[in-house]
XYZ file of C-alpha atoms in Angstrom:
497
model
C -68.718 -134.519 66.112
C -70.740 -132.854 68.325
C -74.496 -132.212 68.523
C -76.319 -129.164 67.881
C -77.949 -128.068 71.455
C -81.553 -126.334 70.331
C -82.102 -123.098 72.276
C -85.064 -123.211 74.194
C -87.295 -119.618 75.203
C -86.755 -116.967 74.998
C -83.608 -117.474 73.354
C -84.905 -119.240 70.739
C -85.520 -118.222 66.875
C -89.402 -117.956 67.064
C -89.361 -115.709 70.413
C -86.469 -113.328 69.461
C -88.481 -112.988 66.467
C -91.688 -112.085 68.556
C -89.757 -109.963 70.867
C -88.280 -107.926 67.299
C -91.698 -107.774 66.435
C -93.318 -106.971 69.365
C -91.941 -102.998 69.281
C -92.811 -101.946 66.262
C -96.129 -100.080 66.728
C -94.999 -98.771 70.213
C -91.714 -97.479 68.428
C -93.696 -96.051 65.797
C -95.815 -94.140 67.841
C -93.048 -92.435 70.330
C -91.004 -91.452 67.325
C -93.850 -89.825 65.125
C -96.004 -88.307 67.716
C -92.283 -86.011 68.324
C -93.496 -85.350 64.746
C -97.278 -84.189 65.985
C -96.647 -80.689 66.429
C -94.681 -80.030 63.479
C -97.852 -81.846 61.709
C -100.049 -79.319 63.466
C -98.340 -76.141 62.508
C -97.237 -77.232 59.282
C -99.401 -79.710 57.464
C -102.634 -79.702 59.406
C -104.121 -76.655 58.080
C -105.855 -75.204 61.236
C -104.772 -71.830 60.949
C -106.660 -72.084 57.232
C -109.810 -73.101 58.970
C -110.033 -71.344 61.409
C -109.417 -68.435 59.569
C -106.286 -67.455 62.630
C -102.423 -66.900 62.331
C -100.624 -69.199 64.848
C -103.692 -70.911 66.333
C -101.904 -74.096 65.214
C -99.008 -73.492 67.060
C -100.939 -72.054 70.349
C -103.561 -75.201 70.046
C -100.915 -77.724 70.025
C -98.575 -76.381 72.637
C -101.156 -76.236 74.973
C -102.487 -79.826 73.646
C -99.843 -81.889 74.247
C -99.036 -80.389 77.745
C -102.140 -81.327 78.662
C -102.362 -84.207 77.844
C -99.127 -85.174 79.438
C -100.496 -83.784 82.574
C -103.401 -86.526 82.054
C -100.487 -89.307 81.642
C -99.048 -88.663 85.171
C -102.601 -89.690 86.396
C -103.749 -92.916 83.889
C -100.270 -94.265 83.436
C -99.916 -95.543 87.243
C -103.589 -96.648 86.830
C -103.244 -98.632 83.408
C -99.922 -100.231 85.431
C -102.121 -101.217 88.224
C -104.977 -102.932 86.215
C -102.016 -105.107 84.533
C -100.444 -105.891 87.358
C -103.907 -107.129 88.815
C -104.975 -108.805 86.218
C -105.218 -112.901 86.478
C -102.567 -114.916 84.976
C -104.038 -116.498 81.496
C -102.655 -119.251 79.363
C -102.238 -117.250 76.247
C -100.086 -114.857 78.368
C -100.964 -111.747 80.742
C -98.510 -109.426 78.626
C -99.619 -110.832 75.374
C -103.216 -110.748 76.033
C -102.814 -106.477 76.807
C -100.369 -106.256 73.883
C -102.969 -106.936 71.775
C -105.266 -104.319 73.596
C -102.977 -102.125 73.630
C -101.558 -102.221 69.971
C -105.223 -101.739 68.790
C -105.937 -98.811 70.733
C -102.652 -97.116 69.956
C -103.531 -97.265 66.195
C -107.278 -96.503 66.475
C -105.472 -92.627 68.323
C -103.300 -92.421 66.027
C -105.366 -92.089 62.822
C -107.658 -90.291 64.679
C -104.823 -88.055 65.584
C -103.324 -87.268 62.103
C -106.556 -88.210 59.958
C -108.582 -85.308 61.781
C -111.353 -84.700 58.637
C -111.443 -81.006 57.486
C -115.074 -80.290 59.286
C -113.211 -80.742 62.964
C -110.602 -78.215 62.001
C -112.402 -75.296 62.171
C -114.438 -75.269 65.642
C -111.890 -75.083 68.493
C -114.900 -77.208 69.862
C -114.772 -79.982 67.790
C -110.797 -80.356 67.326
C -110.163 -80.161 70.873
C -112.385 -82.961 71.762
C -111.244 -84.994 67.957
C -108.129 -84.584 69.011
C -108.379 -85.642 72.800
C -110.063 -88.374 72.406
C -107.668 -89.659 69.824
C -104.670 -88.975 72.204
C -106.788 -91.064 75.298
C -107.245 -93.972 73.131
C -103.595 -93.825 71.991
C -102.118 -93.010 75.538
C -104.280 -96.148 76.604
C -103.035 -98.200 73.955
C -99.253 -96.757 74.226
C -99.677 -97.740 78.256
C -101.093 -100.906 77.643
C -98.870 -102.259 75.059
C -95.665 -101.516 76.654
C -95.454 -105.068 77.457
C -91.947 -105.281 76.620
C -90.460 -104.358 79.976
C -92.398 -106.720 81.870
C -92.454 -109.546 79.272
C -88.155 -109.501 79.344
C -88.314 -109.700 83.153
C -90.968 -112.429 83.192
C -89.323 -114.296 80.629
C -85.752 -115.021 81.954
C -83.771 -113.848 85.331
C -80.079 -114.077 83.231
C -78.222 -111.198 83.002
C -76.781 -112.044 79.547
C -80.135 -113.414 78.401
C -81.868 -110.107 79.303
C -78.969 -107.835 77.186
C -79.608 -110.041 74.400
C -83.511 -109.839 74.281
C -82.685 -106.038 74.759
C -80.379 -105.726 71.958
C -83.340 -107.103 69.799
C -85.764 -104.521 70.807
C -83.141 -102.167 70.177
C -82.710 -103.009 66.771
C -85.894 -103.818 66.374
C -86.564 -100.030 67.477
C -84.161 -98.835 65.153
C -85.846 -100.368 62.125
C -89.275 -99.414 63.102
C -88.459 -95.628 63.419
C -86.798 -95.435 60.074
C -90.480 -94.619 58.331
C -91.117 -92.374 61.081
C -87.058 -90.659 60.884
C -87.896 -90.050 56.820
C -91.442 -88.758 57.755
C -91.067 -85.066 56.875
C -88.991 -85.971 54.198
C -91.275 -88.368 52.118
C -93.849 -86.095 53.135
C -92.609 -83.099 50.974
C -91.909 -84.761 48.477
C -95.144 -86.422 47.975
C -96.576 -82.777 48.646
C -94.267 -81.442 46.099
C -95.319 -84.088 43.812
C -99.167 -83.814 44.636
C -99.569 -80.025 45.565
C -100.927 -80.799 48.327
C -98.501 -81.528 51.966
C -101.339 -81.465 53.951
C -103.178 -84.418 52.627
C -99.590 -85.976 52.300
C -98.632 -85.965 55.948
C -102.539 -87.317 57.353
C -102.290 -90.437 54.510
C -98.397 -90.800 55.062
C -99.214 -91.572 58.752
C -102.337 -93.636 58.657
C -100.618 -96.279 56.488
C -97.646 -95.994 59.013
C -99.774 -97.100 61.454
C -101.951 -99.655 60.513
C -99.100 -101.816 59.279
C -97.123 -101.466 62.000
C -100.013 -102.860 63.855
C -100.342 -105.756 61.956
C -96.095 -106.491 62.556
C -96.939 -106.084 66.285
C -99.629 -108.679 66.035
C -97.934 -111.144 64.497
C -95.235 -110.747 67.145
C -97.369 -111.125 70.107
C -98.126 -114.597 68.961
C -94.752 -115.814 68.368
C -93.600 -115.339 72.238
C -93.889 -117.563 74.836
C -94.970 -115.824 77.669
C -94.206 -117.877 80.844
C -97.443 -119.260 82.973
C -97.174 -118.671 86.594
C -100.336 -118.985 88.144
C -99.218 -120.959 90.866
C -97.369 -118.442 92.758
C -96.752 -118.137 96.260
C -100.025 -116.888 97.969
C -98.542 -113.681 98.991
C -97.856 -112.622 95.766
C -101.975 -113.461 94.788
C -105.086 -110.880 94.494
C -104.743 -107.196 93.081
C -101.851 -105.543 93.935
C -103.016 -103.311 97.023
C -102.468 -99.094 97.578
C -100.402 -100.523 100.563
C -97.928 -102.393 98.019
C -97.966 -99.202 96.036
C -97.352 -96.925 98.995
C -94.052 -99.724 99.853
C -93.038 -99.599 96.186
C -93.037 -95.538 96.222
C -91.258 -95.769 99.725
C -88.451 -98.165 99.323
C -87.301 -98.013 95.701
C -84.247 -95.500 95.037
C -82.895 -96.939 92.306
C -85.918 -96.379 90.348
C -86.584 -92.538 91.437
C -83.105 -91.941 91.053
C -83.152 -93.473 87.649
C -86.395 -91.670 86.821
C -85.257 -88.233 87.619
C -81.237 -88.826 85.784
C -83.196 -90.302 82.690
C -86.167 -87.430 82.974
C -83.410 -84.807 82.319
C -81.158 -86.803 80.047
C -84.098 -87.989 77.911
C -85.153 -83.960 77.889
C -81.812 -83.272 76.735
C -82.249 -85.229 73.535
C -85.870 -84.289 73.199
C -85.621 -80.931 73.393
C -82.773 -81.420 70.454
C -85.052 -83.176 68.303
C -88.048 -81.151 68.916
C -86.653 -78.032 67.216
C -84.054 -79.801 64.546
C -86.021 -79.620 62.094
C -87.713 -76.195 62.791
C -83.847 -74.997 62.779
C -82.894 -76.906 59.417
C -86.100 -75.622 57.510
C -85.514 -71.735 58.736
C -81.932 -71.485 58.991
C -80.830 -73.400 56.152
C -83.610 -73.804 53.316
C -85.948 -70.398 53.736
C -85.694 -66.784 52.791
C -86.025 -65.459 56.226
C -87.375 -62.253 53.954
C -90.399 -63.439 52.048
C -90.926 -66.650 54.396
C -90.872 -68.918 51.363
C -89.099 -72.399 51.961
C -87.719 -74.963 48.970
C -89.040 -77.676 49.633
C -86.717 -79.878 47.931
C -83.781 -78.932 50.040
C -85.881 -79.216 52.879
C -86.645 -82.567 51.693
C -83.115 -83.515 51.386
C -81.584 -82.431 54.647
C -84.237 -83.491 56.317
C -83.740 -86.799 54.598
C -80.136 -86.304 55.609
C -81.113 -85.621 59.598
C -82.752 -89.114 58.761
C -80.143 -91.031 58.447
C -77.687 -89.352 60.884
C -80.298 -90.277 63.552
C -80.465 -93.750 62.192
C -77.182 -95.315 61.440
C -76.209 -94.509 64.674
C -78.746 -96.616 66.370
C -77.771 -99.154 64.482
C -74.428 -99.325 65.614
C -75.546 -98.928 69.147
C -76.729 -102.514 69.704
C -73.310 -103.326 68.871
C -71.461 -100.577 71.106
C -73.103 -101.333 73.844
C -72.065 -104.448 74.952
C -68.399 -103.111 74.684
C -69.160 -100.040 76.345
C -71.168 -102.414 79.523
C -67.832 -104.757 79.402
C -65.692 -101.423 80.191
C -67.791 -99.856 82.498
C -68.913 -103.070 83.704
C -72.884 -102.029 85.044
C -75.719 -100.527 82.977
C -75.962 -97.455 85.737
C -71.872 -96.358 84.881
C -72.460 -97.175 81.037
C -75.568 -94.636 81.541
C -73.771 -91.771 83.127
C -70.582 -92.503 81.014
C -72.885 -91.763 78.238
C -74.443 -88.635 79.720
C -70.816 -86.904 80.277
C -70.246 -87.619 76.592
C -73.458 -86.213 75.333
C -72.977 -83.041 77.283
C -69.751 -82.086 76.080
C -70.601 -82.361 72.343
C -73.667 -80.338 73.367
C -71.418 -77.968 74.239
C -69.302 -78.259 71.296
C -72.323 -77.680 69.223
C -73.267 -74.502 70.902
C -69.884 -73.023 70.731
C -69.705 -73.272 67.334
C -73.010 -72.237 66.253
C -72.655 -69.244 68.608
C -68.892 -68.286 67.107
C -70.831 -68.521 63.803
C -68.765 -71.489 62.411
C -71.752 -73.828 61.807
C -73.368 -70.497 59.804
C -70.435 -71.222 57.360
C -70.072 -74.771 57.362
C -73.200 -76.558 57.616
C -72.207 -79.876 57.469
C -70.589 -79.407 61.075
C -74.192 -79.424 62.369
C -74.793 -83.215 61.000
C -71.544 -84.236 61.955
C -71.911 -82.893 65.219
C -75.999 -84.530 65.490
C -74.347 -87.730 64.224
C -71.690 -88.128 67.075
C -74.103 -86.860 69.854
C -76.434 -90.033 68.574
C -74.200 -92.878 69.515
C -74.011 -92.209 72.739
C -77.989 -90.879 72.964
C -78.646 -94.004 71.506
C -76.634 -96.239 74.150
C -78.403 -94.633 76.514
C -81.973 -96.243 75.713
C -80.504 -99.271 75.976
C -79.100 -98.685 79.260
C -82.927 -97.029 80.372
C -84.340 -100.533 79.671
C -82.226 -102.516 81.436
C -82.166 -100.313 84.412
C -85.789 -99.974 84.190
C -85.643 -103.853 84.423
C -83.277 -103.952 87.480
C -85.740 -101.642 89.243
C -88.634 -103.862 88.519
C -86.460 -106.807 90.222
C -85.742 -104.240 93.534
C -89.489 -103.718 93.878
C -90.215 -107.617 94.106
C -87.181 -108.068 95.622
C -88.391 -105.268 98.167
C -92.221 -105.908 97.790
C -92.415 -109.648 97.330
C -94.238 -109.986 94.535
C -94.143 -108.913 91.213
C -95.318 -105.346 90.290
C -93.692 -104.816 87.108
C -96.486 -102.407 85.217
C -96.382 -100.416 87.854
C -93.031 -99.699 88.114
C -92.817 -99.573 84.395
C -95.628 -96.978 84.390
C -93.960 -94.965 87.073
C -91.251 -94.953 85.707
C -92.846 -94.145 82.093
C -94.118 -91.413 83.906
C -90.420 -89.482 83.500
C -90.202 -90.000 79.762
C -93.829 -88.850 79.575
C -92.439 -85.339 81.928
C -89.819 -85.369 79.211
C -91.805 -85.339 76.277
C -94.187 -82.709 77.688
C -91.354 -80.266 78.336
C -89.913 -81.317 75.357
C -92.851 -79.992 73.065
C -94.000 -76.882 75.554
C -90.846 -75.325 75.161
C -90.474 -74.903 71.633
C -94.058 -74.247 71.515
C -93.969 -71.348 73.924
C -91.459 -69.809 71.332
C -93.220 -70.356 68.473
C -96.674 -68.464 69.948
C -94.078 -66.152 70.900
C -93.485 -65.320 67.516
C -96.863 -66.131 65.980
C -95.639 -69.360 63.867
C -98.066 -69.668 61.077
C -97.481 -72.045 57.982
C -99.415 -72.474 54.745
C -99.939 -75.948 54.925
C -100.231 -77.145 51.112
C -97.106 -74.228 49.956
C -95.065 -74.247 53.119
C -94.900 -70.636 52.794
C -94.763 -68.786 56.226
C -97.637 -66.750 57.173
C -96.573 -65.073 59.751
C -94.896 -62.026 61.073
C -91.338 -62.065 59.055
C -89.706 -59.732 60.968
C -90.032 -62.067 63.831
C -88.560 -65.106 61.819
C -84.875 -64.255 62.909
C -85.449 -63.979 66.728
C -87.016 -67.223 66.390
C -83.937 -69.248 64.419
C -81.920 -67.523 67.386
C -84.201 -69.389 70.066
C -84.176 -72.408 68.201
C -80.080 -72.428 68.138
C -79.981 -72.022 72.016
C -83.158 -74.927 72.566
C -80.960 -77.143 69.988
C -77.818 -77.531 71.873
C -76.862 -74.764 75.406
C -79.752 -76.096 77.148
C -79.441 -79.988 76.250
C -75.939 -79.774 77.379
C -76.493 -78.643 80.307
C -79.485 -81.129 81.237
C -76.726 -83.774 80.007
C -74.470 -82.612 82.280
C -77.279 -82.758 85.251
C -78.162 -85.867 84.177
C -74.784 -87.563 84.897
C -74.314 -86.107 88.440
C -77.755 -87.458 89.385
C -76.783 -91.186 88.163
C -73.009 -91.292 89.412
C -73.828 -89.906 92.948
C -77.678 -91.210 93.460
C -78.118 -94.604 92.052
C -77.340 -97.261 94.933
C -77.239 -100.624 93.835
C -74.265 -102.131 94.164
C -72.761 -105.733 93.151
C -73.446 -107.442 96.746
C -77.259 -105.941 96.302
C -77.551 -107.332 92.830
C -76.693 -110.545 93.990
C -79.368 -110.891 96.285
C -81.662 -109.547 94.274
C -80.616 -112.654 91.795
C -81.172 -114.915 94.432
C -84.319 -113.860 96.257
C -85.951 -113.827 92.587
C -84.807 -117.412 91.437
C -86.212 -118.618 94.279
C -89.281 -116.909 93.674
C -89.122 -118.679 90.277
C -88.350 -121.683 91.187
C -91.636 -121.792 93.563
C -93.666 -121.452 90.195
């Protein structure tokens, strides 16, 4: 009979719980703030107080590239004040986790719980709704803790995938609320009469109970205590370690700039999905008038495409890692897949096949999100490798930093991601009601529109797929025998704790 050998951290119950935990607000807030500009143009109302047809559209286009352009400059700074921060017993990580989680809700309400005396002064909303994204950019920045908490916690390989797999999952669950958004929002708003009010209370709950899951998390890890590290690797980390960090570390530009345009691929997707399901598929391009209920539905339907997917992923990717035997081939593996069914997707919308049989476009969405979904897992652990170069290049441990510069792509992404198919809809003047859902707009620009959508939905992704996977199998340069010095160097680093 043999004993029972009790796992100790971070393998253990209580911190894979924590670590499960410990994504949920973060997740929540990446997945519904790809939501935020629908919420403008749709459920906000702006255009109604301000009394202007496709303000909403023009306001939040210009809004949220912006205030990407103000990430690329607080992100690196938020990574530096981690990284300099003093070791504590609670935990470094843990300590801005909590920050961090705070802040991110605090924007977040502010962001979709903007009171109906803001809306109509371009004054007043654009510093409401500035403000709101600062605080939540701070908090977003802060709390990403995850990153440097899995590197921190464990050099193994196979302990790493594991805590990763959590998250993933973890990530998965969390962004189911956020998935059904649009969906539970019209149908409260058919049921009330009222979308608007829907969407702002909808999101607020989101958010403050996510926070409290997050919370709770934070306290069941055990983050490691180093304060007795080796004296080079004491004080604030310097502009000089920065400048060596920019100047030495490939992998992590070269993983930046493959996952920048494969991340865009997907984001540009998803930012006009459901534009192109509610216009193409559930309006009368004619009167403008949309049922809601069928919106409802497939958007309900997108849902859970984009979800049970991700669930499997945790699962796939460990085969798909054993087969292609590093994270960096798994990644551009993934890439090659993603652009071809891109391109399937085009072809067929463009042949007019998808006009006829609709259900080719979730089948098609479906498919493209197992491998999209791999691919985050992939990002993280990469991510993580590229931490280990820079202290295996640096000396000491500058994890924030290289998780903020490296956030710094999927920020790019995200800001491209939402300017583009804003730029088309001021192009056409997109104007909703936002308690009928009626368009407001000129109709007879409605079809040009749908037509932009199509090519922003699947021609351009697959080629940025495509990109994406020549940058990764020709750039990324750590190889096996590098790896395993990198292993060393840092247990020894470790072991000096």
């Amino acid at each position: 009979m043999t004993s029972h050998i009790k796992k100790q951290p971070p393998e253990d119950f209580r911190s894979m719980s924590g670590f499960f935990m410990l994504i949920f607000s973060n997740a929540l807030g990446t997945t519904i703030l790809g939501m935020f500009m629908m919420y403008l143009t749709d459920y906000s109302g702006i255009d109604a107080a301000m009394g202007k047809t496709g303000y909403a559209a023009a306001f939040g286009t210009a809004f949220l590239f912006i205030t990407r352009v103000i990430d690329a400059i607080d992100d690196p700074v938020q990574g530096w004040i981690v990284d300099s921060a003093k070791e504590r017993r609670f935990g470094k990580y843990r300590f801005f986790g909590i920050i961090g989680t705070v802040l991110l809700t605090v924007g977040l309400v502010m962001m979709f719980g903007m009171p109906g005396a803001v809306k109509g002064n371009a004054v007043t909303l654009w510093l409401w709704a500035v403000i709101g994204y600062l605080i939540f950019d701070a908090g977003s920045a802060l709390g990403a803790v995850t990153g440097p908490l899995t590197q921190k916690s464990t050099t193994n390989p196979r302990v790493r995938a594991k805590i990763v797999s959590v998250l993933r999952m973890a990530a998965v669950i969390a962004a189911i609320p956020a998935l059904f958004f649009t969906a539970i929002v019209n149908m409260i708003g058919q049921a009330t009469g009222d979308v608007g009010v829907a969407a702002s209370t909808t999101a607020i709950i989101f958010a403050v109970v996510f926070a409290a899951i997050t919370l709770l998390g934070i306290f069941l890890i055990r983050e490691p205590y180093i304060e007795k590290a080796n004296e080079a690797r004491k004080g604030a980390v310097s502009f000089s370690d920065i400048l060596v960090l920019v100047k030495t570390n490939r992998p992590l530009w070269v993983h930046s700039a493959g996952f920048l345009i494969g991340n865009m691929a997907y984001g540009l997707s998803a930012g006009v999905i459901l534009y192109f399901i509610r216009w193409y598929f559930c309006a009368d391009l004619s009167t403008g008038q949309v049922d809601l209920i069928k919106f409802a539905a497939l958007s309900g339907i997108y849902s859970i495409i984009s979800l049970v997917p991700n669930f499997l992923c945790p699962f796939l990717t460990t085969t798909v890692l054993r087969i292609f035997k590093t994270p960096d081939r798994s990644m551009y593996g993934c890439m090659l897949v993603m652009a071809s069914l891109y391109g399937v997707l085009y072809v067929l919308n463009f042949t007019g096949v998808m006009h006829t049989v609709p259900t080719l476009l979730f089948v098609l969405y479906f498919l493209i999100m197992i491998p999209s979904g791999m691919t985050a897992l992939f990002s993280t652990l990469l991510s993580v490798e590229c931490a280990d170069y820079a202290e295996y290049r640096v000396g000491r441990n500058m994890n924030a930093v290289t998780n903020s510069l490296y956030g710094l792509t999927q920020k790019a992404a995200s800001a491209i991601g939402s300017a583009v198919p804003g730029v088309l809809l001021i192009a056409v003047g997109y104007s909703v009601d936002a308690v009928t859902g009626t368009y407001t707009g000129d109709l007879s620009k409605l079809p040009a529109m749908v037509n932009g959508l199509s090519l922003i939905l699947a021609l351009v992704p697959a080629a940025m797929a495509l990109t994406s996977f020549l940058i990764y199998k020709f750039g990324y340069n750590i190889t096996p025998s590098v790896r395993a010095d990198i292993a060393k160097v840092l247990e020894e680093n470790r072991a000096s704790q």
